[in-house]
Amino acid sequence: MRTGNEPATARSPLRLRCGLASWGLFWAVTGTVLFAITGHPGWALACGVLVAVTAVDLTVVIRHIRQGPHFQPGRDVPPYRPVSDRRDPWEHRSPGDDGRGPYP
């Protein structure tokens, strides 16, 4: 069922992305070494650039995983509601409620 707030509550599969980045890093390093040994400097350079990009991606993914459930919520954490400054005239709010929900 579509609620209309999917981009704001989307969850990233970071563990899958970590595995794929590790797999890509392994093959890029292997390609760099093999192309350098066989005397193909252009392909070795291309694979070396790919190693750098994949290593940065893997670093970012691992950093997000280590930051905890804010970036990688588990099954027991409900999705975050998007912050809305627009007030619904029919919604009853208490005097101190800013409309952001139960999350700080």
PDB file of N, CA and C in Angstrom:
ATOM      1  N   MET A   1       0.829  -1.167   0.000  1.00  0.00           N
ATOM      2  CA  MET A   1       0.000   0.000   0.000  1.00  0.00           C
ATOM      3  C   MET A   1       0.878   1.237   0.000  1.00  0.00           C
ATOM      4  N   ARG A   2       0.611   2.147  -0.848  1.00  0.00           N
ATOM      5  CA  ARG A   2       1.400   3.356  -0.988  1.00  0.00           C
ATOM      6  C   ARG A   2       0.869   4.443  -0.057  1.00  0.00           C
ATOM      7  N   THR A   3       1.792   5.055   0.728  1.00  0.00           N
ATOM      8  CA  THR A   3       1.381   6.102   1.654  1.00  0.00           C
ATOM      9  C   THR A   3       1.772   7.492   1.178  1.00  0.00           C
ATOM     10  N   GLY A   4       2.674   7.579   0.213  1.00  0.00           N
ATOM     11  CA  GLY A   4       3.089   8.865  -0.302  1.00  0.00           C
ATOM     12  C   GLY A   4       4.313   9.447   0.373  1.00  0.00           C
ATOM     13  N   ASN A   5       4.854   8.792   1.405  1.00  0.00           N
ATOM     14  CA  ASN A   5       6.045   9.323   2.073  1.00  0.00           C
ATOM     15  C   ASN A   5       7.222   8.352   1.977  1.00  0.00           C
ATOM     16  N   GLU A   6       7.268   7.521   0.949  1.00  0.00           N
ATOM     17  CA  GLU A   6       8.320   6.510   0.822  1.00  0.00           C
ATOM     18  C   GLU A   6       9.727   7.098   0.753  1.00  0.00           C
ATOM     19  N   PRO A   7       9.989   8.183   0.006  1.00  0.00           N
ATOM     20  CA  PRO A   7      11.360   8.690   0.012  1.00  0.00           C
ATOM     21  C   PRO A   7      11.828   9.144   1.390  1.00  0.00           C
ATOM     22  N   ALA A   8      10.927   9.616   2.203  1.00  0.00           N
ATOM     23  CA  ALA A   8      11.313  10.090   3.533  1.00  0.00           C
ATOM     24  C   ALA A   8      11.486   8.942   4.524  1.00  0.00           C
ATOM     25  N   THR A   9      10.864   7.799   4.297  1.00  0.00           N
ATOM     26  CA  THR A   9      10.952   6.679   5.237  1.00  0.00           C
ATOM     27  C   THR A   9      11.684   5.479   4.648  1.00  0.00           C
ATOM     28  N   ALA A  10      12.360   5.663   3.521  1.00  0.00           N
ATOM     29  CA  ALA A  10      13.057   4.546   2.875  1.00  0.00           C
ATOM     30  C   ALA A  10      14.206   4.063   3.754  1.00  0.00           C
ATOM     31  N   ARG A  11      14.448   2.785   3.732  1.00  0.00           N
ATOM     32  CA  ARG A  11      15.545   2.186   4.485  1.00  0.00           C
ATOM     33  C   ARG A  11      16.532   1.587   3.508  1.00  0.00           C
ATOM     34  N   SER A  12      17.809   1.874   3.717  1.00  0.00           N
ATOM     35  CA  SER A  12      18.847   1.406   2.817  1.00  0.00           C
ATOM     36  C   SER A  12      19.343   0.025   3.257  1.00  0.00           C
ATOM     37  N   PRO A  13      19.483  -0.910   2.307  1.00  0.00           N
ATOM     38  CA  PRO A  13      20.034  -2.228   2.652  1.00  0.00           C
ATOM     39  C   PRO A  13      21.563  -2.148   2.739  1.00  0.00           C
ATOM     40  N   LEU A  14      22.069  -1.595   3.831  1.00  0.00           N
ATOM     41  CA  LEU A  14      23.498  -1.324   3.933  1.00  0.00           C
ATOM     42  C   LEU A  14      24.351  -2.583   3.983  1.00  0.00           C
ATOM     43  N   ARG A  15      23.843  -3.636   4.600  1.00  0.00           N
ATOM     44  CA  ARG A  15      24.651  -4.865   4.667  1.00  0.00           C
ATOM     45  C   ARG A  15      24.823  -5.484   3.284  1.00  0.00           C
ATOM     46  N   LEU A  16      23.780  -5.438   2.472  1.00  0.00           N
ATOM     47  CA  LEU A  16      23.901  -5.930   1.093  1.00  0.00           C
ATOM     48  C   LEU A  16      24.869  -5.061   0.310  1.00  0.00           C
ATOM     49  N   ARG A  17      24.761  -3.752   0.477  1.00  0.00           N
ATOM     50  CA  ARG A  17      25.656  -2.832  -0.223  1.00  0.00           C
ATOM     51  C   ARG A  17      27.100  -3.040   0.221  1.00  0.00           C
ATOM     52  N   CYS A  18      27.304  -3.348   1.507  1.00  0.00           N
ATOM     53  CA  CYS A  18      28.644  -3.629   2.016  1.00  0.00           C
ATOM     54  C   CYS A  18      29.220  -4.894   1.368  1.00  0.00           C
ATOM     55  N   GLY A  19      28.395  -5.923   1.269  1.00  0.00           N
ATOM     56  CA  GLY A  19      28.846  -7.157   0.626  1.00  0.00           C
ATOM     57  C   GLY A  19      29.184  -6.964  -0.842  1.00  0.00           C
ATOM     58  N   LEU A  20      28.334  -6.228  -1.555  1.00  0.00           N
ATOM     59  CA  LEU A  20      28.594  -5.988  -2.974  1.00  0.00           C
ATOM     60  C   LEU A  20      29.836  -5.117  -3.178  1.00  0.00           C
ATOM     61  N   ALA A  21      30.043  -4.133  -2.306  1.00  0.00           N
ATOM     62  CA  ALA A  21      31.237  -3.290  -2.414  1.00  0.00           C
ATOM     63  C   ALA A  21      32.494  -4.098  -2.104  1.00  0.00           C
ATOM     64  N   SER A  22      32.413  -4.998  -1.149  1.00  0.00           N
ATOM     65  CA  SER A  22      33.565  -5.860  -0.842  1.00  0.00           C
ATOM     66  C   SER A  22      33.899  -6.766  -2.013  1.00  0.00           C
ATOM     67  N   TRP A  23      32.865  -7.334  -2.609  1.00  0.00           N
ATOM     68  CA  TRP A  23      33.047  -8.201  -3.780  1.00  0.00           C
ATOM     69  C   TRP A  23      33.665  -7.407  -4.934  1.00  0.00           C
ATOM     70  N   GLY A  24      33.169  -6.206  -5.168  1.00  0.00           N
ATOM     71  CA  GLY A  24      33.707  -5.357  -6.233  1.00  0.00           C
ATOM     72  C   GLY A  24      35.134  -4.930  -5.950  1.00  0.00           C
ATOM     73  N   LEU A  25      35.443  -4.632  -4.683  1.00  0.00           N
ATOM     74  CA  LEU A  25      36.803  -4.261  -4.320  1.00  0.00           C
ATOM     75  C   LEU A  25      37.767  -5.419  -4.563  1.00  0.00           C
ATOM     76  N   PHE A  26      37.352  -6.621  -4.216  1.00  0.00           N
ATOM     77  CA  PHE A  26      38.193  -7.797  -4.462  1.00  0.00           C
ATOM     78  C   PHE A  26      38.516  -7.944  -5.947  1.00  0.00           C
ATOM     79  N   TRP A  27      37.495  -7.866  -6.805  1.00  0.00           N
ATOM     80  CA  TRP A  27      37.720  -8.044  -8.243  1.00  0.00           C
ATOM     81  C   TRP A  27      38.469  -6.883  -8.872  1.00  0.00           C
ATOM     82  N   ALA A  28      38.272  -5.675  -8.363  1.00  0.00           N
ATOM     83  CA  ALA A  28      39.011  -4.529  -8.898  1.00  0.00           C
ATOM     84  C   ALA A  28      40.492  -4.617  -8.546  1.00  0.00           C
ATOM     85  N   VAL A  29      40.791  -5.040  -7.312  1.00  0.00           N
ATOM     86  CA  VAL A  29      42.195  -5.221  -6.926  1.00  0.00           C
ATOM     87  C   VAL A  29      42.823  -6.346  -7.742  1.00  0.00           C
ATOM     88  N   THR A  30      42.094  -7.436  -7.912  1.00  0.00           N
ATOM     89  CA  THR A  30      42.591  -8.558  -8.719  1.00  0.00           C
ATOM     90  C   THR A  30      42.853  -8.114 -10.152  1.00  0.00           C
ATOM     91  N   GLY A  31      41.920  -7.358 -10.729  1.00  0.00           N
ATOM     92  CA  GLY A  31      42.110  -6.866 -12.100  1.00  0.00           C
ATOM     93  C   GLY A  31      43.292  -5.932 -12.214  1.00  0.00           C
ATOM     94  N   THR A  32      43.465  -5.056 -11.226  1.00  0.00           N
ATOM     95  CA  THR A  32      44.600  -4.130 -11.246  1.00  0.00           C
ATOM     96  C   THR A  32      45.918  -4.891 -11.236  1.00  0.00           C
ATOM     97  N   VAL A  33      46.019  -5.866 -10.353  1.00  0.00           N
ATOM     98  CA  VAL A  33      47.263  -6.647 -10.248  1.00  0.00           C
ATOM     99  C   VAL A  33      47.507  -7.442 -11.529  1.00  0.00           C
ATOM    100  N   LEU A  34      46.495  -8.121 -12.024  1.00  0.00           N
ATOM    101  CA  LEU A  34      46.685  -8.952 -13.220  1.00  0.00           C
ATOM    102  C   LEU A  34      47.005  -8.119 -14.465  1.00  0.00           C
ATOM    103  N   PHE A  35      46.326  -6.983 -14.632  1.00  0.00           N
ATOM    104  CA  PHE A  35      46.625  -6.136 -15.785  1.00  0.00           C
ATOM    105  C   PHE A  35      48.007  -5.508 -15.672  1.00  0.00           C
ATOM    106  N   ALA A  36      48.443  -5.182 -14.456  1.00  0.00           N
ATOM    107  CA  ALA A  36      49.780  -4.628 -14.278  1.00  0.00           C
ATOM    108  C   ALA A  36      50.856  -5.672 -14.578  1.00  0.00           C
ATOM    109  N   ILE A  37      50.605  -6.921 -14.183  1.00  0.00           N
ATOM    110  CA  ILE A  37      51.575  -7.994 -14.428  1.00  0.00           C
ATOM    111  C   ILE A  37      51.675  -8.319 -15.914  1.00  0.00           C
ATOM    112  N   THR A  38      50.529  -8.319 -16.614  1.00  0.00           N
ATOM    113  CA  THR A  38      50.531  -8.691 -18.034  1.00  0.00           C
ATOM    114  C   THR A  38      50.901  -7.531 -18.959  1.00  0.00           C
ATOM    115  N   GLY A  39      51.160  -6.344 -18.417  1.00  0.00           N
ATOM    116  CA  GLY A  39      51.634  -5.236 -19.234  1.00  0.00           C
ATOM    117  C   GLY A  39      50.542  -4.451 -19.937  1.00  0.00           C
ATOM    118  N   HIS A  40      49.392  -4.306 -19.332  1.00  0.00           N
ATOM    119  CA  HIS A  40      48.300  -3.488 -19.868  1.00  0.00           C
ATOM    120  C   HIS A  40      48.081  -2.300 -18.925  1.00  0.00           C
ATOM    121  N   PRO A  41      48.901  -1.246 -19.060  1.00  0.00           N
ATOM    122  CA  PRO A  41      48.829  -0.151 -18.088  1.00  0.00           C
ATOM    123  C   PRO A  41      47.507   0.627 -18.120  1.00  0.00           C
ATOM    124  N   GLY A  42      46.885   0.737 -19.279  1.00  0.00           N
ATOM    125  CA  GLY A  42      45.611   1.455 -19.363  1.00  0.00           C
ATOM    126  C   GLY A  42      44.511   0.759 -18.578  1.00  0.00           C
ATOM    127  N   TRP A  43      44.409  -0.558 -18.746  1.00  0.00           N
ATOM    128  CA  TRP A  43      43.403  -1.323 -18.001  1.00  0.00           C
ATOM    129  C   TRP A  43      43.732  -1.371 -16.518  1.00  0.00           C
ATOM    130  N   ALA A  44      45.037  -1.433 -16.203  1.00  0.00           N
ATOM    131  CA  ALA A  44      45.437  -1.422 -14.792  1.00  0.00           C
ATOM    132  C   ALA A  44      45.063  -0.088 -14.142  1.00  0.00           C
ATOM    133  N   LEU A  45      45.231   1.013 -14.870  1.00  0.00           N
ATOM    134  CA  LEU A  45      44.845   2.314 -14.344  1.00  0.00           C
ATOM    135  C   LEU A  45      43.330   2.407 -14.152  1.00  0.00           C
ATOM    136  N   ALA A  46      42.572   1.884 -15.127  1.00  0.00           N
ATOM    137  CA  ALA A  46      41.108   1.901 -15.005  1.00  0.00           C
ATOM    138  C   ALA A  46      40.656   1.087 -13.793  1.00  0.00           C
ATOM    139  N   CYS A  47      41.244  -0.055 -13.590  1.00  0.00           N
ATOM    140  CA  CYS A  47      40.893  -0.872 -12.425  1.00  0.00           C
ATOM    141  C   CYS A  47      41.359  -0.202 -11.128  1.00  0.00           C
ATOM    142  N   GLY A  48      42.487   0.511 -11.177  1.00  0.00           N
ATOM    143  CA  GLY A  48      42.959   1.232 -10.000  1.00  0.00           C
ATOM    144  C   GLY A  48      41.999   2.345  -9.592  1.00  0.00           C
ATOM    145  N   VAL A  49      41.438   3.040 -10.586  1.00  0.00           N
ATOM    146  CA  VAL A  49      40.433   4.061 -10.292  1.00  0.00           C
ATOM    147  C   VAL A  49      39.200   3.404  -9.678  1.00  0.00           C
ATOM    148  N   LEU A  50      38.810   2.263 -10.216  1.00  0.00           N
ATOM    149  CA  LEU A  50      37.672   1.524  -9.676  1.00  0.00           C
ATOM    150  C   LEU A  50      37.938   1.068  -8.233  1.00  0.00           C
ATOM    151  N   VAL A  51      39.173   0.700  -7.934  1.00  0.00           N
ATOM    152  CA  VAL A  51      39.545   0.328  -6.561  1.00  0.00           C
ATOM    153  C   VAL A  51      39.324   1.521  -5.629  1.00  0.00           C
ATOM    154  N   ALA A  52      39.742   2.710  -6.057  1.00  0.00           N
ATOM    155  CA  ALA A  52      39.593   3.899  -5.215  1.00  0.00           C
ATOM    156  C   ALA A  52      38.120   4.228  -4.966  1.00  0.00           C
ATOM    157  N   VAL A  53      37.313   4.184  -6.022  1.00  0.00           N
ATOM    158  CA  VAL A  53      35.880   4.496  -5.882  1.00  0.00           C
ATOM    159  C   VAL A  53      35.196   3.472  -4.980  1.00  0.00           C
ATOM    160  N   THR A  54      35.507   2.211  -5.166  1.00  0.00           N
ATOM    161  CA  THR A  54      34.894   1.156  -4.364  1.00  0.00           C
ATOM    162  C   THR A  54      35.336   1.236  -2.908  1.00  0.00           C
ATOM    163  N   ALA A  55      36.594   1.584  -2.668  1.00  0.00           N
ATOM    164  CA  ALA A  55      37.079   1.705  -1.291  1.00  0.00           C
ATOM    165  C   ALA A  55      36.386   2.861  -0.574  1.00  0.00           C
ATOM    166  N   VAL A  56      36.167   3.976  -1.269  1.00  0.00           N
ATOM    167  CA  VAL A  56      35.450   5.102  -0.656  1.00  0.00           C
ATOM    168  C   VAL A  56      34.013   4.699  -0.352  1.00  0.00           C
ATOM    169  N   ASP A  57      33.355   4.020  -1.289  1.00  0.00           N
ATOM    170  CA  ASP A  57      31.984   3.574  -1.068  1.00  0.00           C
ATOM    171  C   ASP A  57      31.907   2.622   0.123  1.00  0.00           C
ATOM    172  N   LEU A  58      32.824   1.697   0.207  1.00  0.00           N
ATOM    173  CA  LEU A  58      32.840   0.748   1.320  1.00  0.00           C
ATOM    174  C   LEU A  58      33.070   1.468   2.647  1.00  0.00           C
ATOM    175  N   THR A  59      33.921   2.476   2.656  1.00  0.00           N
ATOM    176  CA  THR A  59      34.172   3.259   3.868  1.00  0.00           C
ATOM    177  C   THR A  59      32.906   3.980   4.319  1.00  0.00           C
ATOM    178  N   VAL A  60      32.185   4.588   3.381  1.00  0.00           N
ATOM    179  CA  VAL A  60      30.954   5.299   3.714  1.00  0.00           C
ATOM    180  C   VAL A  60      29.894   4.329   4.244  1.00  0.00           C
ATOM    181  N   VAL A  61      29.763   3.179   3.607  1.00  0.00           N
ATOM    182  CA  VAL A  61      28.772   2.190   4.042  1.00  0.00           C
ATOM    183  C   VAL A  61      29.090   1.694   5.448  1.00  0.00           C
ATOM    184  N   ILE A  62      30.342   1.380   5.715  1.00  0.00           N
ATOM    185  CA  ILE A  62      30.725   0.895   7.042  1.00  0.00           C
ATOM    186  C   ILE A  62      30.487   1.992   8.084  1.00  0.00           C
ATOM    187  N   ARG A  63      30.764   3.236   7.731  1.00  0.00           N
ATOM    188  CA  ARG A  63      30.515   4.348   8.655  1.00  0.00           C
ATOM    189  C   ARG A  63      29.029   4.464   8.981  1.00  0.00           C
ATOM    190  N   HIS A  64      28.176   4.326   7.980  1.00  0.00           N
ATOM    191  CA  HIS A  64      26.732   4.405   8.213  1.00  0.00           C
ATOM    192  C   HIS A  64      26.233   3.227   9.048  1.00  0.00           C
ATOM    193  N   ILE A  65      26.783   2.049   8.823  1.00  0.00           N
ATOM    194  CA  ILE A  65      26.389   0.888   9.624  1.00  0.00           C
ATOM    195  C   ILE A  65      26.770   1.102  11.087  1.00  0.00           C
ATOM    196  N   ARG A  66      27.963   1.656  11.328  1.00  0.00           N
ATOM    197  CA  ARG A  66      28.436   1.859  12.701  1.00  0.00           C
ATOM    198  C   ARG A  66      27.702   2.985  13.414  1.00  0.00           C
ATOM    199  N   GLN A  67      27.034   3.877  12.677  1.00  0.00           N
ATOM    200  CA  GLN A  67      26.310   4.960  13.320  1.00  0.00           C
ATOM    201  C   GLN A  67      25.012   4.490  13.950  1.00  0.00           C
ATOM    202  N   GLY A  68      24.613   3.288  13.686  1.00  0.00           N
ATOM    203  CA  GLY A  68      23.488   2.715  14.393  1.00  0.00           C
ATOM    204  C   GLY A  68      22.155   2.826  13.699  1.00  0.00           C
ATOM    205  N   PRO A  69      21.061   2.668  14.454  1.00  0.00           N
ATOM    206  CA  PRO A  69      19.742   2.539  13.870  1.00  0.00           C
ATOM    207  C   PRO A  69      19.205   3.801  13.212  1.00  0.00           C
ATOM    208  N   HIS A  70      19.858   4.951  13.389  1.00  0.00           N
ATOM    209  CA  HIS A  70      19.373   6.133  12.674  1.00  0.00           C
ATOM    210  C   HIS A  70      19.535   5.938  11.169  1.00  0.00           C
ATOM    211  N   PHE A  71      20.635   5.288  10.758  1.00  0.00           N
ATOM    212  CA  PHE A  71      20.855   5.047   9.337  1.00  0.00           C
ATOM    213  C   PHE A  71      20.449   3.638   8.917  1.00  0.00           C
ATOM    214  N   GLN A  72      20.450   2.702   9.828  1.00  0.00           N
ATOM    215  CA  GLN A  72      20.097   1.327   9.503  1.00  0.00           C
ATOM    216  C   GLN A  72      19.167   0.784  10.575  1.00  0.00           C
ATOM    217  N   PRO A  73      17.896   1.197  10.564  1.00  0.00           N
ATOM    218  CA  PRO A  73      16.985   0.720  11.603  1.00  0.00           C
ATOM    219  C   PRO A  73      16.680  -0.765  11.435  1.00  0.00           C
ATOM    220  N   GLY A  74      16.498  -1.412  12.564  1.00  0.00           N
ATOM    221  CA  GLY A  74      16.142  -2.824  12.524  1.00  0.00           C
ATOM    222  C   GLY A  74      14.649  -3.008  12.331  1.00  0.00           C
ATOM    223  N   ARG A  75      14.205  -4.238  12.414  1.00  0.00           N
ATOM    224  CA  ARG A  75      12.786  -4.535  12.205  1.00  0.00           C
ATOM    225  C   ARG A  75      11.913  -4.017  13.342  1.00  0.00           C
ATOM    226  N   ASP A  76      12.528  -3.788  14.518  1.00  0.00           N
ATOM    227  CA  ASP A  76      11.745  -3.321  15.661  1.00  0.00           C
ATOM    228  C   ASP A  76      11.633  -1.792  15.725  1.00  0.00           C
ATOM    229  N   VAL A  77      12.320  -1.071  14.820  1.00  0.00           N
ATOM    230  CA  VAL A  77      12.261   0.389  14.804  1.00  0.00           C
ATOM    231  C   VAL A  77      11.258   0.826  13.738  1.00  0.00           C
ATOM    232  N   PRO A  78      10.220   1.574  14.117  1.00  0.00           N
ATOM    233  CA  PRO A  78       9.240   1.996  13.115  1.00  0.00           C
ATOM    234  C   PRO A  78       9.835   3.040  12.183  1.00  0.00           C
ATOM    235  N   PRO A  79       9.305   3.162  10.964  1.00  0.00           N
ATOM    236  CA  PRO A  79       9.825   4.177  10.049  1.00  0.00           C
ATOM    237  C   PRO A  79       9.561   5.583  10.587  1.00  0.00           C
ATOM    238  N   TYR A  80      10.455   6.480  10.272  1.00  0.00           N
ATOM    239  CA  TYR A  80      10.305   7.859  10.721  1.00  0.00           C
ATOM    240  C   TYR A  80       9.256   8.559   9.873  1.00  0.00           C
ATOM    241  N   ARG A  81       8.419   9.351  10.529  1.00  0.00           N
ATOM    242  CA  ARG A  81       7.452  10.156   9.789  1.00  0.00           C
ATOM    243  C   ARG A  81       8.151  11.413   9.302  1.00  0.00           C
ATOM    244  N   PRO A  82       7.854  11.858   8.099  1.00  0.00           N
ATOM    245  CA  PRO A  82       8.493  13.079   7.619  1.00  0.00           C
ATOM    246  C   PRO A  82       8.029  14.284   8.428  1.00  0.00           C
ATOM    247  N   VAL A  83       8.918  15.226   8.621  1.00  0.00           N
ATOM    248  CA  VAL A  83       8.596  16.440   9.355  1.00  0.00           C
ATOM    249  C   VAL A  83       7.754  17.327   8.445  1.00  0.00           C
ATOM    250  N   SER A  84       6.644  17.776   8.968  1.00  0.00           N
ATOM    251  CA  SER A  84       5.745  18.603   8.174  1.00  0.00           C
ATOM    252  C   SER A  84       5.467  19.903   8.916  1.00  0.00           C
ATOM    253  N   ASP A  85       5.724  21.017   8.239  1.00  0.00           N
ATOM    254  CA  ASP A  85       5.410  22.314   8.827  1.00  0.00           C
ATOM    255  C   ASP A  85       3.972  22.717   8.524  1.00  0.00           C
ATOM    256  N   ARG A  86       3.356  22.019   7.603  1.00  0.00           N
ATOM    257  CA  ARG A  86       1.982  22.326   7.230  1.00  0.00           C
ATOM    258  C   ARG A  86       1.034  21.783   8.279  1.00  0.00           C
ATOM    259  N   ARG A  87       0.128  22.594   8.760  1.00  0.00           N
ATOM    260  CA  ARG A  87      -0.827  22.169   9.780  1.00  0.00           C
ATOM    261  C   ARG A  87      -2.132  21.740   9.143  1.00  0.00           C
ATOM    262  N   ASP A  88      -2.645  20.655   9.633  1.00  0.00           N
ATOM    263  CA  ASP A  88      -3.959  20.197   9.223  1.00  0.00           C
ATOM    264  C   ASP A  88      -4.984  20.892  10.108  1.00  0.00           C
ATOM    265  N   PRO A  89      -5.916  21.662   9.544  1.00  0.00           N
ATOM    266  CA  PRO A  89      -6.846  22.406  10.383  1.00  0.00           C
ATOM    267  C   PRO A  89      -7.766  21.514  11.208  1.00  0.00           C
ATOM    268  N   TRP A  90      -7.929  20.255  10.821  1.00  0.00           N
ATOM    269  CA  TRP A  90      -8.838  19.347  11.535  1.00  0.00           C
ATOM    270  C   TRP A  90      -8.119  18.509  12.575  1.00  0.00           C
ATOM    271  N   GLU A  91      -6.800  18.624  12.637  1.00  0.00           N
ATOM    272  CA  GLU A  91      -6.032  17.829  13.594  1.00  0.00           C
ATOM    273  C   GLU A  91      -5.960  18.568  14.930  1.00  0.00           C
ATOM    274  N   HIS A  92      -6.285  17.858  16.029  1.00  0.00           N
ATOM    275  CA  HIS A  92      -6.243  18.458  17.362  1.00  0.00           C
ATOM    276  C   HIS A  92      -4.842  18.290  17.933  1.00  0.00           C
ATOM    277  N   ARG A  93      -4.254  19.385  18.381  1.00  0.00           N
ATOM    278  CA  ARG A  93      -2.933  19.328  18.981  1.00  0.00           C
ATOM    279  C   ARG A  93      -2.972  19.971  20.350  1.00  0.00           C
ATOM    280  N   SER A  94      -2.095  19.468  21.196  1.00  0.00           N
ATOM    281  CA  SER A  94      -1.985  20.082  22.515  1.00  0.00           C
ATOM    282  C   SER A  94      -1.185  21.382  22.384  1.00  0.00           C
ATOM    283  N   PRO A  95      -1.233  22.281  23.371  1.00  0.00           N
ATOM    284  CA  PRO A  95      -0.560  23.579  23.250  1.00  0.00           C
ATOM    285  C   PRO A  95       0.947  23.495  23.029  1.00  0.00           C
ATOM    286  N   GLY A  96       1.637  22.500  23.578  1.00  0.00           N
ATOM    287  CA  GLY A  96       3.082  22.399  23.419  1.00  0.00           C
ATOM    288  C   GLY A  96       3.521  21.514  22.260  1.00  0.00           C
ATOM    289  N   ASP A  97       2.586  20.964  21.495  1.00  0.00           N
ATOM    290  CA  ASP A  97       2.907  20.015  20.419  1.00  0.00           C
ATOM    291  C   ASP A  97       3.329  20.785  19.169  1.00  0.00           C
ATOM    292  N   ASP A  98       4.498  20.431  18.639  1.00  0.00           N
ATOM    293  CA  ASP A  98       4.956  21.088  17.412  1.00  0.00           C
ATOM    294  C   ASP A  98       4.639  20.274  16.154  1.00  0.00           C
ATOM    295  N   GLY A  99       3.987  19.125  16.292  1.00  0.00           N
ATOM    296  CA  GLY A  99       3.564  18.328  15.149  1.00  0.00           C
ATOM    297  C   GLY A  99       4.624  17.421  14.575  1.00  0.00           C
ATOM    298  N   ARG A 100       5.749  17.225  15.263  1.00  0.00           N
ATOM    299  CA  ARG A 100       6.804  16.393  14.727  1.00  0.00           C
ATOM    300  C   ARG A 100       6.703  14.932  15.135  1.00  0.00           C
ATOM    301  N   GLY A 101       5.794  14.585  15.960  1.00  0.00           N
ATOM    302  CA  GLY A 101       5.624  13.193  16.347  1.00  0.00           C
ATOM    303  C   GLY A 101       6.377  12.863  17.609  1.00  0.00           C
ATOM    304  N   PRO A 102       6.434  11.560  17.943  1.00  0.00           N
ATOM    305  CA  PRO A 102       7.037  11.142  19.209  1.00  0.00           C
ATOM    306  C   PRO A 102       8.550  11.128  19.188  1.00  0.00           C
ATOM    307  N   TYR A 103       9.192  11.351  18.025  1.00  0.00           N
ATOM    308  CA  TYR A 103      10.650  11.262  17.943  1.00  0.00           C
ATOM    309  C   TYR A 103      11.264  12.638  18.181  1.00  0.00           C
ATOM    310  N   PRO A 104      12.369  12.697  18.907  1.00  0.00           N
ATOM    311  CA  PRO A 104      13.020  13.994  19.181  1.00  0.00           C
ATOM    312  C   PRO A 104      13.730  14.530  17.969  1.00  0.00           C
TER     313      PRO A 104
END
